[in-house]
Amino acid sequence: QVQVAESGGGLVQAGGSLRLSCTASGLSFDDAAMGWFRQAPGKEREGVSCINGSGSTIYYSDSVKGRFTISRDNHKNTLYLQMNSLKVEDTATYYCAAGKYGYCPGSWSNMNEYNDWGQGTQVTVSS
């Protein structure tokens, strides 16, 4: 049984930083692309970033490019999202998901490309 769990959310002022972590078990972690998504109140869940199994290929949404960095440690079965220069509009519940493939497909920001999801961690950015 695959289990995915996020941690590291919290309250931070605009311009600040947070690092989210996601641990996954029950799967061959280094064979799975991993993604970060977020969902703000009243909005649809959106793809933030995807990293392939080896960590050699990364994609970001335009809204976070240059501010967020995704990475993974396959020895620890852990995915990270370093978030810098946070904005109020980054406020959302952030979710980690294990992809269906070892690579990030062209439609990596589509939720249907992921099999297993965590429960989410709340990130709140205050002005």
Tab-separated table of C-alpha atoms in Angstrom:
chain	number	residue	atom	x	y	z
A	1	GLN	CA	0.000	0.000	0.000
A	2	VAL	CA	1.413	3.329	-1.077
A	3	GLN	CA	1.505	6.052	1.536
A	4	VAL	CA	2.400	9.653	0.890
A	5	ALA	CA	2.676	12.283	3.596
A	6	GLU	CA	3.546	15.965	3.455
A	7	SER	CA	5.001	18.121	6.218
A	8	GLY	CA	6.557	21.522	6.721
A	9	GLY	CA	3.654	23.855	6.131
A	10	GLY	CA	2.974	26.846	8.329
A	11	LEU	CA	2.443	30.578	8.578
A	12	VAL	CA	5.037	32.876	7.064
A	13	GLN	CA	5.205	36.537	6.119
A	14	ALA	CA	5.336	37.630	2.512
A	15	GLY	CA	8.895	37.479	1.240
A	16	GLY	CA	9.747	34.624	3.576
A	17	SER	CA	10.645	30.998	2.914
A	18	LEU	CA	9.386	27.538	3.777
A	19	ARG	CA	10.527	24.049	2.879
A	20	LEU	CA	7.979	21.320	2.420
A	21	SER	CA	8.841	17.653	2.659
A	22	CYS	CA	7.037	14.585	1.412
A	23	THR	CA	7.828	11.022	2.324
A	24	ALA	CA	6.549	8.091	0.316
A	25	SER	CA	6.467	4.391	1.100
A	26	GLY	CA	5.121	1.259	-0.552
A	27	LEU	CA	6.495	2.114	-3.977
A	28	SER	CA	9.756	2.073	-5.844
A	29	PHE	CA	10.431	5.714	-5.129
A	30	ASP	CA	13.213	6.274	-7.623
A	31	ASP	CA	11.036	4.832	-10.394
A	32	ALA	CA	8.280	7.374	-9.823
A	33	ALA	CA	8.019	10.942	-10.973
A	34	MET	CA	6.762	13.093	-8.096
A	35	GLY	CA	4.672	16.210	-8.201
A	36	TRP	CA	3.638	19.086	-6.003
A	37	PHE	CA	0.178	20.570	-6.356
A	38	ARG	CA	-1.671	23.242	-4.433
A	39	GLN	CA	-5.266	24.224	-3.874
A	40	ALA	CA	-6.436	27.568	-2.599
A	41	PRO	CA	-9.933	28.006	-1.139
A	42	GLY	CA	-12.529	28.146	-3.878
A	43	LYS	CA	-10.021	27.275	-6.592
A	44	GLU	CA	-9.085	24.148	-8.491
A	45	ARG	CA	-6.029	22.151	-7.578
A	46	GLU	CA	-3.107	23.266	-9.728
A	47	GLY	CA	0.212	21.697	-10.577
A	48	VAL	CA	3.217	23.449	-9.084
A	49	SER	CA	6.153	21.268	-10.077
A	50	CYS	CA	7.168	17.820	-11.250
A	51	ILE	CA	10.477	15.970	-10.983
A	52	ASN	CA	11.314	12.704	-12.717
A	53	GLY	CA	12.542	9.620	-10.896
A	54	SER	CA	16.232	10.376	-11.231
A	55	GLY	CA	15.817	14.073	-10.533
A	56	SER	CA	17.295	15.061	-13.869
A	57	THR	CA	14.166	16.639	-15.357
A	58	ILE	CA	12.095	19.282	-13.611
A	59	TYR	CA	9.101	21.372	-14.549
A	60	TYR	CA	7.522	24.361	-12.804
A	61	SER	CA	4.374	26.316	-13.275
A	62	ASP	CA	4.919	29.866	-14.445
A	63	SER	CA	3.527	31.194	-11.183
A	64	VAL	CA	6.367	29.708	-9.102
A	65	LYS	CA	9.259	29.543	-11.563
A	66	GLY	CA	12.340	31.233	-10.153
A	67	ARG	CA	11.009	31.168	-6.582
A	68	PHE	CA	10.358	27.486	-5.828
A	69	THR	CA	12.795	24.594	-6.134
A	70	ILE	CA	11.791	20.944	-6.215
A	71	SER	CA	14.270	18.243	-5.291
A	72	ARG	CA	14.334	14.657	-4.118
A	73	ASP	CA	16.497	12.340	-2.066
A	74	ASN	CA	15.916	8.825	-3.366
A	75	HIS	CA	17.918	7.297	-0.523
A	76	LYS	CA	15.423	8.752	1.933
A	77	ASN	CA	12.296	8.348	-0.237
A	78	THR	CA	11.715	12.038	0.293
A	79	LEU	CA	10.602	14.867	-1.956
A	80	TYR	CA	11.154	18.537	-1.139
A	81	LEU	CA	9.805	21.897	-2.198
A	82	GLN	CA	11.877	24.912	-1.218
A	83	MET	CA	9.683	27.973	-1.437
A	84	ASN	CA	11.356	31.395	-1.421
A	85	SER	CA	10.034	34.920	-1.909
A	86	LEU	CA	6.607	33.752	-0.868
A	87	LYS	CA	3.596	35.817	-1.864
A	88	VAL	CA	0.150	36.077	-0.341
A	89	GLU	CA	-1.205	34.343	-3.426
A	90	ASP	CA	0.890	31.266	-2.607
A	91	THR	CA	-1.462	30.579	0.289
A	92	ALA	CA	-2.949	27.129	-0.274
A	93	THR	CA	-2.960	23.534	0.825
A	94	TYR	CA	0.018	21.856	-0.791
A	95	TYR	CA	-0.159	18.242	-1.897
A	96	CYS	CA	2.472	15.736	-2.886
A	97	ALA	CA	1.650	13.040	-5.420
A	98	ALA	CA	3.355	9.996	-6.891
A	99	GLY	CA	3.224	9.853	-10.655
A	100	LYS	CA	2.127	6.948	-12.825
A	101	TYR	CA	5.444	6.952	-14.666
A	102	GLY	CA	9.111	7.516	-14.006
A	103	TYR	CA	9.070	10.646	-16.103
A	104	CYS	CA	7.027	13.856	-16.027
A	105	PRO	CA	4.685	13.734	-19.011
A	106	GLY	CA	3.765	16.753	-21.081
A	107	SER	CA	0.563	16.918	-19.066
A	108	TRP	CA	2.424	16.775	-15.742
A	109	SER	CA	0.139	19.396	-14.202
A	110	ASN	CA	-2.905	17.190	-14.767
A	111	MET	CA	-3.978	15.402	-11.601
A	112	ASN	CA	-4.833	12.307	-13.618
A	113	GLU	CA	-1.125	11.674	-14.197
A	114	TYR	CA	-0.689	10.772	-10.504
A	115	ASN	CA	-1.790	7.686	-8.612
A	116	ASP	CA	-1.245	8.424	-4.961
A	117	TRP	CA	-1.756	11.579	-2.960
A	118	GLY	CA	-0.960	12.848	0.486
A	119	GLN	CA	-3.389	14.615	2.780
A	120	GLY	CA	-1.849	18.015	2.222
A	121	THR	CA	-0.087	20.616	4.340
A	122	GLN	CA	-1.328	24.161	4.789
A	123	VAL	CA	0.817	27.104	3.765
A	124	THR	CA	-0.389	30.548	4.749
A	125	VAL	CA	1.449	33.669	3.649
A	126	SER	CA	0.524	36.875	5.437
A	127	SER	CA	1.007	40.388	4.116
